[in-house]
Coordinates of C-alpha atoms and ligand atoms in Angstrom, one line a residue:
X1 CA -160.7 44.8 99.1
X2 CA -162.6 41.9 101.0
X3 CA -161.2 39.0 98.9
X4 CA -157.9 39.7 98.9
X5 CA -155.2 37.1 99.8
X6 CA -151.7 38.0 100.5
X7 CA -149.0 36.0 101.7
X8 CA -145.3 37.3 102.2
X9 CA -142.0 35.3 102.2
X10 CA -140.0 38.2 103.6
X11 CA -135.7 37.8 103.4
X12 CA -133.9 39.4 106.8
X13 CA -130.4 40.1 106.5
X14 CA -128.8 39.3 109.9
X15 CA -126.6 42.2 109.6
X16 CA -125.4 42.8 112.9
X17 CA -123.6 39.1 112.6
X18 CA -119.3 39.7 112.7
X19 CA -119.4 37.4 109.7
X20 CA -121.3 35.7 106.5
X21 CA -123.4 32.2 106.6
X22 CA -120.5 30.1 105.8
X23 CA -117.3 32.1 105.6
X24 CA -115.3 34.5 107.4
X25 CA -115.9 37.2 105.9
X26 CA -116.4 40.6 107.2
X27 CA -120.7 41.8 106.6
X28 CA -119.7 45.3 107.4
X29 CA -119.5 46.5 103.6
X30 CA -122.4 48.8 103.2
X31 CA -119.8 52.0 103.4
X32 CA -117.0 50.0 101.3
X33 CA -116.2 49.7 97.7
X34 CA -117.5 46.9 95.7
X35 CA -116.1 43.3 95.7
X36 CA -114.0 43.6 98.4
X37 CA -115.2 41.7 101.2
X38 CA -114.9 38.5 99.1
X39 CA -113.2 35.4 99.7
X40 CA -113.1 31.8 97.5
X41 CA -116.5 30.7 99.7
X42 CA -118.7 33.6 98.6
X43 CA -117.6 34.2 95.4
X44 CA -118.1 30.4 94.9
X45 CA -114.8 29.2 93.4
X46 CA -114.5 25.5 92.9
X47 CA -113.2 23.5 95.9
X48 CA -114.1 26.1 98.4
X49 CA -115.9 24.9 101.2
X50 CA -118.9 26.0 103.3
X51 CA -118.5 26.0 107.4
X52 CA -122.0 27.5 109.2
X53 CA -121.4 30.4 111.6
X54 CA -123.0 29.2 114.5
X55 CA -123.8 32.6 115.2
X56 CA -126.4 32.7 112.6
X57 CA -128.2 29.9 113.5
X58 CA -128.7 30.9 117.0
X59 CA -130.5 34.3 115.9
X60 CA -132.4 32.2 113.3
X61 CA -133.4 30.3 116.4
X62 CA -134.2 33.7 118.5
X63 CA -136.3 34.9 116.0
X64 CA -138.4 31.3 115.5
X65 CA -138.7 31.2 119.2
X66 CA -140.0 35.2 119.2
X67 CA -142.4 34.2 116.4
X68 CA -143.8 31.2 118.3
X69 CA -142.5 28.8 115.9
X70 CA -141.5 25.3 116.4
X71 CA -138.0 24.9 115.8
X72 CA -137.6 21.1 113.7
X73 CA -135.2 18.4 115.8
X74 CA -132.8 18.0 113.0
X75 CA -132.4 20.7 110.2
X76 CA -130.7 20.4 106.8
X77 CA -129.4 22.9 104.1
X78 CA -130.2 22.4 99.9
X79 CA -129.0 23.5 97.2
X80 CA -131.6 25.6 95.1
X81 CA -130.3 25.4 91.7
X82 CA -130.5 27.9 89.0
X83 CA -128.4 30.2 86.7
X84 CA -128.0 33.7 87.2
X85 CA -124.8 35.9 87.8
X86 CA -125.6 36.7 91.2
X87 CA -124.9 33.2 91.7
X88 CA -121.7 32.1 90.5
X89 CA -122.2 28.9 92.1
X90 CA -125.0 27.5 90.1
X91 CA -127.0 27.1 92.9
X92 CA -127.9 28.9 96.2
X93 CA -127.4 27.1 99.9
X94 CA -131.1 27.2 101.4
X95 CA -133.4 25.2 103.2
X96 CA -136.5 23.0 101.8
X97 CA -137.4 20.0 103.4
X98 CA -136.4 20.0 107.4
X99 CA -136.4 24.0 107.5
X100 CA -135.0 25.4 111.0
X101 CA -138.7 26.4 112.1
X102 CA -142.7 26.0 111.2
X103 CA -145.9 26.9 112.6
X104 CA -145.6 29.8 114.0
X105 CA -147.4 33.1 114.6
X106 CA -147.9 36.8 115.3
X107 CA -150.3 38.7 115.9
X108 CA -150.9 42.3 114.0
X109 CA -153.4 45.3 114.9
X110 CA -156.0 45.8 112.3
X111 CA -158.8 48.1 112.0
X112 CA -160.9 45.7 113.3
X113 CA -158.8 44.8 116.7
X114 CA -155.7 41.9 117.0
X115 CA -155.4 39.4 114.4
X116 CA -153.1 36.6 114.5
X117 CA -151.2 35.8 110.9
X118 CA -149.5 31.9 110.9
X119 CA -145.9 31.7 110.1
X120 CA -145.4 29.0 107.6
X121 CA -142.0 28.7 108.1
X122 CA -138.1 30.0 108.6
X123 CA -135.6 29.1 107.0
X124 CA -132.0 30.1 106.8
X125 CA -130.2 30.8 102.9
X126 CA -127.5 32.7 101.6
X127 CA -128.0 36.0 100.3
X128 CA -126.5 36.0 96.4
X129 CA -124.8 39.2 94.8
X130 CA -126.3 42.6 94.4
X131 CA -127.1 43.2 90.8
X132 CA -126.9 46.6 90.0
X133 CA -128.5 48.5 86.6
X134 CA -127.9 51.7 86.7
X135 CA -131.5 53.8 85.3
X136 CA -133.5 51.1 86.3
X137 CA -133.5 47.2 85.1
X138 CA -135.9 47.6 81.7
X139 CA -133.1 50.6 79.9
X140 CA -129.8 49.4 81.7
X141 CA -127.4 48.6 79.2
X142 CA -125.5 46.5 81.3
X143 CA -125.7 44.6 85.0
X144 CA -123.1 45.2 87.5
X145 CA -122.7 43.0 90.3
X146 CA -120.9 43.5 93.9
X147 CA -120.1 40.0 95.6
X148 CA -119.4 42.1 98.8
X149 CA -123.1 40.7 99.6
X150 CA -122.8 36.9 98.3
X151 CA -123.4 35.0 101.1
X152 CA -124.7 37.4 104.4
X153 CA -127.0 35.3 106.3
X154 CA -130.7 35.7 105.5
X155 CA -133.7 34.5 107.3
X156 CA -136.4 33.5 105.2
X157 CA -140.2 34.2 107.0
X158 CA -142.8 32.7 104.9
X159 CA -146.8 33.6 106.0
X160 CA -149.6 31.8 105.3
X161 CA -151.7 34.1 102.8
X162 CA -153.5 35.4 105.8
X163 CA -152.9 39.3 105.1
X164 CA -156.2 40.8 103.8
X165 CA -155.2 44.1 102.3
X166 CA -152.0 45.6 101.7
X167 CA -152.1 47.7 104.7
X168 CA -151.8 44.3 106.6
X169 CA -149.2 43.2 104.8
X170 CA -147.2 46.6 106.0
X171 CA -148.4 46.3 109.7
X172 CA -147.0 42.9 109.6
X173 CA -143.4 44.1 108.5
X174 CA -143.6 46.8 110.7
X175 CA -144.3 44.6 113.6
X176 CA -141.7 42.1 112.5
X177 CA -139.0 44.3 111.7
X178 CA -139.6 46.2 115.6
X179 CA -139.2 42.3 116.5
X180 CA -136.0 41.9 114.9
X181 CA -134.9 45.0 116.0
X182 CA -135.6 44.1 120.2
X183 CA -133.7 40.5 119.4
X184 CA -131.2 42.7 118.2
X185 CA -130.2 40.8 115.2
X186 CA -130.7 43.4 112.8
X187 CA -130.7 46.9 111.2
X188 CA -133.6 48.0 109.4
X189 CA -131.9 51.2 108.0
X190 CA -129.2 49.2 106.2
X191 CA -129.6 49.1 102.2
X192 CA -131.3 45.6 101.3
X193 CA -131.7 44.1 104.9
X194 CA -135.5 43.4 104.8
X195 CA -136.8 42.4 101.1
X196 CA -140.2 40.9 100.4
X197 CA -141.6 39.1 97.5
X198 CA -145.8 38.2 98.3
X199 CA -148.2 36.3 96.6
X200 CA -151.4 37.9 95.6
X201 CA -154.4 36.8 94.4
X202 CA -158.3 37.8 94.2
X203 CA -161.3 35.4 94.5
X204 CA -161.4 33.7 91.6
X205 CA -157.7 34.3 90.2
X206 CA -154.6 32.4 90.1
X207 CA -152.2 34.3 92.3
X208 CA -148.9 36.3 90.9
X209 CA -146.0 36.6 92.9
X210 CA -144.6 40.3 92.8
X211 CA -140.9 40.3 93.6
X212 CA -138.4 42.6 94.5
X213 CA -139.8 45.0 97.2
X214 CA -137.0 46.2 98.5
X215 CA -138.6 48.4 101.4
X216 CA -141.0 47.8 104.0
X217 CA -143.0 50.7 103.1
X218 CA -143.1 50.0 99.4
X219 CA -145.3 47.0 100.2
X220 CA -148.2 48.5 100.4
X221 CA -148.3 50.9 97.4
X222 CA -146.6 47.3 95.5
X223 CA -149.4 45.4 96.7
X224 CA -152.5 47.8 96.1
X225 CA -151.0 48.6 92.6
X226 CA -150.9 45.1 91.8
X227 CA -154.6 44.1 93.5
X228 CA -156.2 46.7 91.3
X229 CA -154.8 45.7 88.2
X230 CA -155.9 41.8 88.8
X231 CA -159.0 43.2 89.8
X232 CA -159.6 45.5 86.4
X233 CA -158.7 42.4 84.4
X234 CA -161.4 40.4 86.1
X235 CA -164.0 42.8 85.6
X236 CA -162.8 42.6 82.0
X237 CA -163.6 38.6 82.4
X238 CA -159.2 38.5 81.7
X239 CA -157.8 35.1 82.9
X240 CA -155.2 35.8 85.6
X241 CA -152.3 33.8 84.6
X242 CA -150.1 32.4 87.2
X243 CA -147.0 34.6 87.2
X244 CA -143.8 36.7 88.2
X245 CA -143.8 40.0 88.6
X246 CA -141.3 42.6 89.1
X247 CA -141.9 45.9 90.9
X248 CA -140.5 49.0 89.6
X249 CA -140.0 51.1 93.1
X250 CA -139.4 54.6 90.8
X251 CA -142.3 53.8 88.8
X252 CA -144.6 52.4 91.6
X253 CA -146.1 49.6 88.9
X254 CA -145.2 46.2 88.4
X255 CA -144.1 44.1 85.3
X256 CA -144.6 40.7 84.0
X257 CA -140.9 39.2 84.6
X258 CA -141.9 35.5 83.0
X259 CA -144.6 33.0 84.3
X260 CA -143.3 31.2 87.1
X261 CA -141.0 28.2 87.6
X262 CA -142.4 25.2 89.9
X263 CA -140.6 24.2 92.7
X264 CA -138.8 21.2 90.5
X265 CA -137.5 23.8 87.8
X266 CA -134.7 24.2 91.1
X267 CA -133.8 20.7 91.7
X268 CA -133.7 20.9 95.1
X269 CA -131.1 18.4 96.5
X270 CA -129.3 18.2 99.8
X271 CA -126.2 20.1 100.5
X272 CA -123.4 17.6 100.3
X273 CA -120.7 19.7 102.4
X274 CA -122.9 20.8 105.4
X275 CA -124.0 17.7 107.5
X276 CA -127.6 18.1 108.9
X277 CA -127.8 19.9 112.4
X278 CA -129.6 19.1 115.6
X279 CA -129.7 22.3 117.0
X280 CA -133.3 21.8 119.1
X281 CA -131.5 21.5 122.2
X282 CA -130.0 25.2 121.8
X283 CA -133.9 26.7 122.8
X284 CA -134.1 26.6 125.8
X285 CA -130.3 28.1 126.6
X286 CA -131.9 30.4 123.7
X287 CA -135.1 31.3 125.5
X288 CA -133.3 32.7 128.1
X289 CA -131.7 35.2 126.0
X290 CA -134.4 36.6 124.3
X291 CA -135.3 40.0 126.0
X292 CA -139.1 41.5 126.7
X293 CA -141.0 41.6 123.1
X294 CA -143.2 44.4 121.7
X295 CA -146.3 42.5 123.0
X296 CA -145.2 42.7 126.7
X297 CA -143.8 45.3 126.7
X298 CA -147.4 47.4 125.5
X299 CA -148.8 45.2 128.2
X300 CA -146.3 46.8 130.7
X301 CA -146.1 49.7 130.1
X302 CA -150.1 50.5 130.7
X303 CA -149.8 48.5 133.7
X304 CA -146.5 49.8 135.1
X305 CA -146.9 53.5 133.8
X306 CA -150.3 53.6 133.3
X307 CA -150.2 55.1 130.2
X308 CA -153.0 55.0 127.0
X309 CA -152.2 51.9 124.9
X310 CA -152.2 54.2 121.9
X311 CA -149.2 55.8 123.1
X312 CA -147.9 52.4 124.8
X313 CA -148.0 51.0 121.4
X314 CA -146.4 54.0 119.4
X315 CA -143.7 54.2 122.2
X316 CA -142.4 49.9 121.8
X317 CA -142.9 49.9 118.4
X318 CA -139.1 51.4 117.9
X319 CA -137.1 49.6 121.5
X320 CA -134.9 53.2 121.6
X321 CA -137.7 55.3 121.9
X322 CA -139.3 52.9 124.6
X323 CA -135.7 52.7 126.0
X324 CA -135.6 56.5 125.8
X325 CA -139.6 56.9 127.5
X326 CA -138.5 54.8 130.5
X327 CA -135.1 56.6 131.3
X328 CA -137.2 59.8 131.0
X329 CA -139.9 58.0 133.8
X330 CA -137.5 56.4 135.6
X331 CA -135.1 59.0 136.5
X332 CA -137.5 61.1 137.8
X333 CA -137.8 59.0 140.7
X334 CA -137.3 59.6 144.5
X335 CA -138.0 57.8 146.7
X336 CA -139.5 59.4 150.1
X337 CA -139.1 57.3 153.7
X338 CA -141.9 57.9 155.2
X339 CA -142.8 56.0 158.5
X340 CA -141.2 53.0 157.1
X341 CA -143.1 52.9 154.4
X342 CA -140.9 54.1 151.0
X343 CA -143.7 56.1 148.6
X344 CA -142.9 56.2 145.1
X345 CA -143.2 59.4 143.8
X346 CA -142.7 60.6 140.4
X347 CA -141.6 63.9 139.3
X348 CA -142.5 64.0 135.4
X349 CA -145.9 62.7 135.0
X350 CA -145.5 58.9 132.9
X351 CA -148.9 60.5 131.0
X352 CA -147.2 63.9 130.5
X353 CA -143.9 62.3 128.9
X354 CA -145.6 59.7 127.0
X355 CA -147.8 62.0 125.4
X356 CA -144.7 64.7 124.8
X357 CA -142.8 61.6 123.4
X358 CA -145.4 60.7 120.9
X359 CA -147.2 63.5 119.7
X360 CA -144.1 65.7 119.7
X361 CA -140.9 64.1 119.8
X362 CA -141.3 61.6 117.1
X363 CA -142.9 64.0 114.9
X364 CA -140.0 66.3 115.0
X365 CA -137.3 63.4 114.6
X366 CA -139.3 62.2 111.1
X367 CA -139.4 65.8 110.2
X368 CA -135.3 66.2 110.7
X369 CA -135.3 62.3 109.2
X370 CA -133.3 61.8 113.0
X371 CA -133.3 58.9 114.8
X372 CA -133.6 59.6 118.7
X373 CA -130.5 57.6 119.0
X374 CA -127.4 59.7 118.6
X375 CA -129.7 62.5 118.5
X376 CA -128.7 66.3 120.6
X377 CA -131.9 65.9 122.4
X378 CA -130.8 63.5 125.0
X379 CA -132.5 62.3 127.8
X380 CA -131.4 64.8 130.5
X381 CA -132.2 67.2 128.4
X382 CA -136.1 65.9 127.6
X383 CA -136.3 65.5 131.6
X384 CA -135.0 69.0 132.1
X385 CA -137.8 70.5 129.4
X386 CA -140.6 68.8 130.8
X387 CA -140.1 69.4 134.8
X388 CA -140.1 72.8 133.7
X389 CA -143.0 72.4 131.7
X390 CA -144.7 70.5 134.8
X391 CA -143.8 73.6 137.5
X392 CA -145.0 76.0 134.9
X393 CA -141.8 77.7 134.4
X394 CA -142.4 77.6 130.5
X395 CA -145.0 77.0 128.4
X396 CA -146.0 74.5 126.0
X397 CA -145.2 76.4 123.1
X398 CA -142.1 76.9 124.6
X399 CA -141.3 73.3 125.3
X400 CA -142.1 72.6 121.7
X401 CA -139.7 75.6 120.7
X402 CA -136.8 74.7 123.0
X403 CA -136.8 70.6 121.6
X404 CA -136.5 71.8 117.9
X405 CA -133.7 74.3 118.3
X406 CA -131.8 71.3 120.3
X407 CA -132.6 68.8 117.4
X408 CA -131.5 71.3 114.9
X409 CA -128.4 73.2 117.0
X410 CA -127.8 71.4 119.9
X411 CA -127.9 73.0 123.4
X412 CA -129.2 73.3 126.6
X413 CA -132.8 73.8 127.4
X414 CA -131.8 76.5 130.2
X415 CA -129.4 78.4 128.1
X416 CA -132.0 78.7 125.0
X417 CA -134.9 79.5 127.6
X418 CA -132.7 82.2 129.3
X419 CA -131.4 83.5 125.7
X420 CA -135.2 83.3 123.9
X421 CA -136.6 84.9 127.2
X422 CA -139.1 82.0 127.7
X423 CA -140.6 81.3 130.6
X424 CA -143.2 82.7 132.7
X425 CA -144.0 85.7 134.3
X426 CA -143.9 84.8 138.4
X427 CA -147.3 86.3 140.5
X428 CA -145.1 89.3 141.7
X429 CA -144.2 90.4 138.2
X430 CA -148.1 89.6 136.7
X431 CA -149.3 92.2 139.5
X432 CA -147.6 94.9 138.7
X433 CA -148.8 94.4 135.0
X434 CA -152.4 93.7 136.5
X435 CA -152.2 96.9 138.6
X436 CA -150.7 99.5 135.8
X437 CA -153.7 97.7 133.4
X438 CA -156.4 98.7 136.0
X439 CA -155.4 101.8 136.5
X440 CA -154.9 102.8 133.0
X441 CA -158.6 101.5 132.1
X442 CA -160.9 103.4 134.4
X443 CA -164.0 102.9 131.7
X444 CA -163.6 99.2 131.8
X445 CA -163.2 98.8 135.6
X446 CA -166.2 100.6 135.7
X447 CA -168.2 98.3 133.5
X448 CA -167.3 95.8 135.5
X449 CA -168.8 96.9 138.7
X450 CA -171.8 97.3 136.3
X451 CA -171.6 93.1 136.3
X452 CA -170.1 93.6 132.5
X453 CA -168.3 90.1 132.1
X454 CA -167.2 90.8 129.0
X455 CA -164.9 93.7 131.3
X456 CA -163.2 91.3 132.7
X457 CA -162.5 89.0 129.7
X458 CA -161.1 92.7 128.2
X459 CA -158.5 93.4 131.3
X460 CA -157.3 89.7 131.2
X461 CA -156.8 90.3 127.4
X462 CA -154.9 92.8 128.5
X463 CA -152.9 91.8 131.0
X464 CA -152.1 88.9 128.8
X465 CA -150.8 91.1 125.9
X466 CA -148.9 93.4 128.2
X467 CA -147.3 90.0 129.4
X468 CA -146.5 88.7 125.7
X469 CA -148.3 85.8 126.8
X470 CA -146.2 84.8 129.6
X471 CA -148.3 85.6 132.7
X472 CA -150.2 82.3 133.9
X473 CA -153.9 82.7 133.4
X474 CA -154.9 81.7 136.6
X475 CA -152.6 84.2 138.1
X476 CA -154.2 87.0 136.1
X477 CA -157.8 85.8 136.9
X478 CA -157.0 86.1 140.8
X479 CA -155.1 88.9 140.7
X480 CA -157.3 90.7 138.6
X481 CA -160.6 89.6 140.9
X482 CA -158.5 90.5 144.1
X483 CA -157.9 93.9 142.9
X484 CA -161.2 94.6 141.3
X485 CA -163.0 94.1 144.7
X486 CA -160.6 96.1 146.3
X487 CA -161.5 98.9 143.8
Ligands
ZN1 ZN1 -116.3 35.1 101.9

């Protein structure tokens, strides 16, 4: 798909705000019953006036700042009008001209290395209702509608139509939602709190805007379903006509909603109860609170741990597993005074942990659908597994064992070692096994002193199988080689 263009406007509920965009209501609903955190603001009764939570506009800043956005010296709300029951204002409080930031950008790994994708703007809006229709929008008989999420604060991230394929377009939420996620102004796992409407158009097409994707990981299948259909209609020599398009998550497919309204079908005017703000000077007081980004953090965490950026990038790209890698590291620890001079040493290998973190641990969490926060595995207990793993008290296979049984029960990784009889075999106990194998397989030792190496690979075998596996190889090799000579 080399000609595809893709640009996203992608809504962020701030979610982890006390309060709505320009009331006092509580945001923590998702658990509650319908159309009860309401109030005369959000369900848009007449008279009732808007006051901005200040709150808000200092994450919008945060997350300008983190894109590398420009935030504007003064900033003004609109009203976007249009009629719809989610909306029982008549019109939406957004941004148009004087948004809160442009011009920004961030960067995304493709296939074919880092690629920088420019950030049009953000803007701050209202969210309106949530329109319900029970067995999908096309057969419900009727719409229900919970006010409980009129008026959250949203963030509105327009790209330029820089994306090249739908996988793209899902790196770049990805990324951004990891972002919002370290600035700590929202919660991905929340119903609703990232949606995405794109543009997309082929070479030689007039673009359609699909709407309604309401999860990061739909984007992709939205986007490719949509690219092939413009592109079948092409081949066909069928005019793409400039358009909305709905996308039906159960169905995977999207549907032609109505052909799109221009920009002055809103009548965009400027909010007369919110004055405009000057909120420019807030950056720098701002900048100061914004914590170490994905990007550095990659960047530190080769340098600092020395660990493959493969694994530097899987472990930042959620901040509680990187939070979780470097408690693992870091309490491992001592510090040795040595003629003056304090050596660092560690005693779980930064490589080892990393690589147990990636290619294990997060495998196992998506299997249980667990998050590592909150999760029985804590860190003790991952520090615990793989010192023993490191001093070859257990095996790998073993290690692996002992972290699914604490995901799934709980536990401690002694007490399941102990009860599973894990662990391996010390030298004292493997020569006793080596011994009572030599001297029950006369034949063999005497094939060996013929210079028969497959004898030897024969008495390890069996030393191994006597051992069920638990005697270290190397321990069986020397003993075995000791004893043989001695023969
Ligand atoms: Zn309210």
């Amino acid at each position: 798909m080399n000609n595809v263009m893709i640009g996203l406007e992608v809504h962020v509920q701030l979610n982890k705000l006390k309060s709505k965009l320009f009331c006092g209501c509580s945001t923590d609903y998702q658990d509650e019953e319908p159309n009860t955190h309401t109030c005369p603001v959000c369900l848009g009764l007449p008279g009732a006036l808007p006051v901005v939570n200040r709150k808000a506009v200092e994450c919008g800043i945060k997350v300008a700042l983190a894109l590398n956005c420009e935030v504007l010296e003064q900033t003004l709300f609109y009203r976007k009008n249009y009629f719809y029951p989610d909306l029982p204002k008549g019109f939406q409080i957004s941004q148009y001209d004087f948004p809160l930031a442009v011009n920004g950008k961030m960067s995304i790994e493709t296939d074919r290395g880092e690629k920088i994708i420019r950030i049009n703007r953000v803007h701050m809006e209202e969210d309106p209702a949530r329109m319900i229709h029970e067995g999908g929008i096309q057969y419900s008989r009727h719409s229900l509608i919970d006010y409980n999420r009129s008026g959250m604060a949203l963030l509105e991230i327009v790209t330029e139509p820089d994306l090249k394929s739908p996988k793209e377009a899902r790196r770049f939420l990805d990324k951004l939602r990891s972002i919002l996620e370290y600035l700590d102004v929202f919660n991905g796992d929340l119903e609703g709190a990232m949606r995405v409407d794109s543009n997309i158009s082929l070479a030689g097409g007039d673009r359609a805007e699909v709407k309604n994707i309401s999860s990061h990981k739909g984007v992709e299948k939205a986007l490719s379903y949509e690219a092939t259909r413009q592109k079948n209609l092409l081949r066909r020599n069928i005019k793409i006509i400039q358009e909305t398009r709905h996308y039906d998550e159960e169905r995977g497919i999207t549907i032609s909603m109505r052909t799109k309204e221009g920009e002055e079908d809103y009548r965009y005017f400027p909010e007369p109860d919110l004055p405009p703000m000057s909120v420019k000077s807030w950056t720098e007081r701002l900048k100061d609170e914004i914590p170490e980004l994905p990007d550095a953090k990659i960047r530190r965490f080769v340098e600092e741990y020395g660990v493959k950026e493969n694994h530097a990038r899987s472990l930042t790209s959620d901040i509680e597993i990187a939070d979780y890698f470097e408690t693992v590291c870091k309490s491992s620890i001592c510090t040795i005074p040595r003629q003056k001079v304090v050596r660092r040493a560690r005693e779980i290998d930064p490589n080892m942990a990393a690589s147990w973190i990636v290619d294990v641990l997060k495998g196992e969490l998506n299997y249980r659908e667990m998050k590592i926060e909150g999760s029985p595995l804590t860190e003790d207990k991952t520090i615990k597994i793989l010192k023993d793993l490191s001093s070859g008290k257990i095996t790998e296979k073993n290690a692996v064992e002992i972290i699914r049984e604490i995901l799934d029960n709980g536990g401690d990784p002694e007490e399941i070692a102990r009860r599973r009889g894990f662990g391996r075999l010390d030298r004292s106990e493997t020569e006793i096994l080596v011994k009572k194998v030599i001297e029950e397989n006369p034949k063999v030792v005497e094939d060996y002193h013929k210079k028969k190496k497959r004898a030897l690979n024969f008495l390890v075998g069996k030393v191994m199988a006597l051992s069920k596996g638990k005697s270290a190889p190397k321990d069986v090799n020397e003993l075995l080689e000791k004893y043989l000579c001695e023969d």
